[in-house]
GROMACS .gro file of C-alpha atoms in nm:
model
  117
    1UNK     CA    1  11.142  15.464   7.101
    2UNK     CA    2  10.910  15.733   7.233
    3UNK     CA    3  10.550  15.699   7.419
    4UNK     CA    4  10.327  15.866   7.159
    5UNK     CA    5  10.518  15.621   6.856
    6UNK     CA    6  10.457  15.332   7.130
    7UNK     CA    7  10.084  15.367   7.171
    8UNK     CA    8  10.022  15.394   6.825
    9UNK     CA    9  10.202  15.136   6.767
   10UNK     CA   10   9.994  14.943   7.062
   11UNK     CA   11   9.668  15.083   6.888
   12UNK     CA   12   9.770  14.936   6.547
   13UNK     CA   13   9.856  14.585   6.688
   14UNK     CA   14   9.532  14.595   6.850
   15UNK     CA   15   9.317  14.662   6.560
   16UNK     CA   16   9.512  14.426   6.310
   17UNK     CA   17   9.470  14.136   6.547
   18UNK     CA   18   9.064  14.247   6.621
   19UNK     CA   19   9.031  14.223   6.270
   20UNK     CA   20   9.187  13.882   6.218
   21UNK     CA   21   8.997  13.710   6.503
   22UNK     CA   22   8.661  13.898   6.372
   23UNK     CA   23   8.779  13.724   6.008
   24UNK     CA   24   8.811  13.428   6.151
   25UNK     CA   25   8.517  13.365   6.313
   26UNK     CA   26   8.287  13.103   6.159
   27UNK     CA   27   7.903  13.207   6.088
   28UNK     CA   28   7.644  12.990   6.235
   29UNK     CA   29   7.389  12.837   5.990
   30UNK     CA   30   7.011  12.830   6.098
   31UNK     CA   31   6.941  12.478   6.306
   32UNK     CA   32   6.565  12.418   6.128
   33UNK     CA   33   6.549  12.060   6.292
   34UNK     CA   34   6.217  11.858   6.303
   35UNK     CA   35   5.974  12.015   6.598
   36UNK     CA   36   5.898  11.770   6.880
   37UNK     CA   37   5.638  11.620   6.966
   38UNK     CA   38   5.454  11.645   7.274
   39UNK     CA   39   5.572  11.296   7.417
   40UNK     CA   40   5.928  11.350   7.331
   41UNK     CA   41   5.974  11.641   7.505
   42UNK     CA   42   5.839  11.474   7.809
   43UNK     CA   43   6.028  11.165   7.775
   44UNK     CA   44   6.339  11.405   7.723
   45UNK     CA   45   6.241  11.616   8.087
   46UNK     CA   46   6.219  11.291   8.282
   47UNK     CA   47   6.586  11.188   8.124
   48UNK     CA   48   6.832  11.306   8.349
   49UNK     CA   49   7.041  11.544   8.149
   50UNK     CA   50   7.389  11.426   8.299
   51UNK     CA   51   7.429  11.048   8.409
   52UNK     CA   52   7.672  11.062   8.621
   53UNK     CA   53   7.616  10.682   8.749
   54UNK     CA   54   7.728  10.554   8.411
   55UNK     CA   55   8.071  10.717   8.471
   56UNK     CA   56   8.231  10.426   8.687
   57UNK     CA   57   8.099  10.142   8.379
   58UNK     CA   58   8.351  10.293   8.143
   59UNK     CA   59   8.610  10.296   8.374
   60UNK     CA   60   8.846   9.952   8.403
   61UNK     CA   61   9.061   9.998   8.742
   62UNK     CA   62   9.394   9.857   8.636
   63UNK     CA   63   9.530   9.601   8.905
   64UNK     CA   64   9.885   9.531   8.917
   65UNK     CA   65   9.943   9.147   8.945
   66UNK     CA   66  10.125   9.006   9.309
   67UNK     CA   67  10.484   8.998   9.281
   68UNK     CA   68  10.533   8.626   9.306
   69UNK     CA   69  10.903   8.636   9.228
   70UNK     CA   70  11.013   8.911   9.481
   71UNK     CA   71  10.791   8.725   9.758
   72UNK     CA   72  10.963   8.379   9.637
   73UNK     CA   73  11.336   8.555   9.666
   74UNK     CA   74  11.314   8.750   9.938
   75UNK     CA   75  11.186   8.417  10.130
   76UNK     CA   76  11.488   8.224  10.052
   77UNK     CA   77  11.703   8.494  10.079
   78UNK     CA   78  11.589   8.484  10.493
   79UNK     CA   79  11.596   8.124  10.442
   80UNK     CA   80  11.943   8.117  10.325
   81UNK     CA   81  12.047   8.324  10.633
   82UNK     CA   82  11.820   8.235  10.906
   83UNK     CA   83  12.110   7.951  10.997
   84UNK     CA   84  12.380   8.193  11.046
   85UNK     CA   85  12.197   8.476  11.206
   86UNK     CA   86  12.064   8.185  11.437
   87UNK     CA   87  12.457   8.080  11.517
   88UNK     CA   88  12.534   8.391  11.560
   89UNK     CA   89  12.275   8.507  11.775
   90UNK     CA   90  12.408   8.208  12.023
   91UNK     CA   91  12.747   8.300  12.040
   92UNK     CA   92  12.665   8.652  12.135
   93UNK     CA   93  12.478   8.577  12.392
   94UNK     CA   94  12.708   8.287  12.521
   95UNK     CA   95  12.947   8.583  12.516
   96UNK     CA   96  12.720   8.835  12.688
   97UNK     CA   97  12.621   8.537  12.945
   98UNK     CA   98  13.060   8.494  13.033
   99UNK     CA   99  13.070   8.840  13.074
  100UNK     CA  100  12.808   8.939  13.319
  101UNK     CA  101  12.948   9.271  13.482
  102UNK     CA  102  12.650   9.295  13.720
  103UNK     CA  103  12.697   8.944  13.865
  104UNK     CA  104  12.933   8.680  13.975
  105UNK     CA  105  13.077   8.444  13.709
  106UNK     CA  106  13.222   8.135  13.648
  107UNK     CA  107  13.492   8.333  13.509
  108UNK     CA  108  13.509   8.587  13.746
  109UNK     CA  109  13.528   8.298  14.005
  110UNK     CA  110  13.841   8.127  13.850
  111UNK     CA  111  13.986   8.463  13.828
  112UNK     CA  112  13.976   8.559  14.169
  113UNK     CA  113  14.133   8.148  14.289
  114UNK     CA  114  14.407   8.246  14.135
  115UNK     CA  115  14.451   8.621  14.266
  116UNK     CA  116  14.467   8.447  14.634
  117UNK     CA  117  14.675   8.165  14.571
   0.00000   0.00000   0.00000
């Protein structure tokens, strides 16, 4: 396709679519409403034109209820292990206590009786 048959192209686009959105525009009728009086237009002054303290009224904040029943399992799950981890919190250190590297043990003791004898 060549530049000149492009922008003429381009220039016909541009006037058929002008046309339909001048076509499609709606004409306004005359507003001949009912003249004010005096007071109203006072009353309608001291009004504020936004109210922008009435926003939060129509709002509802959505709370989401407590989760009673992942509370309730999650307590006896710990309460179903607390025994075990208890037991074997014990023996570790029972272990850790007959294995003291940085000090003499009973262990250590009995150990070296028998290295002399």
């Amino acid at each position: 396709m060549r530049l000149p048959s492009f922008s003429h192209l381009l220039v016909v686009f541009v006037l058929v679519t002008g046309g339909a959105a001048l076509a499609q525009r709606r004409q306004l009728h005359e507003f001949q409403g009912e003249e004010m009086t005096q007071e109203e237009r006072e009353a309608a002054r001291s009004r504020p034109k936004y109210n922008i303290n009435a926003y939060g009224k129509d709002i509802q904040i959505k709370e989401e209820p407590i989760p009673w029943k992942a509370i309730g399992l999650a307590c006896i799950a710990f309460l179903v292990t607390a025994p075990f981890a208890w037991r074997i919190y014990k023996g570790t250190t029972k272990e850790i206590a007959e294995a003291n590297v940085f000090g003499v043990s009973s262990a250590r003791v009995a150990e070296g009786d028998d290295e002399q004898a």
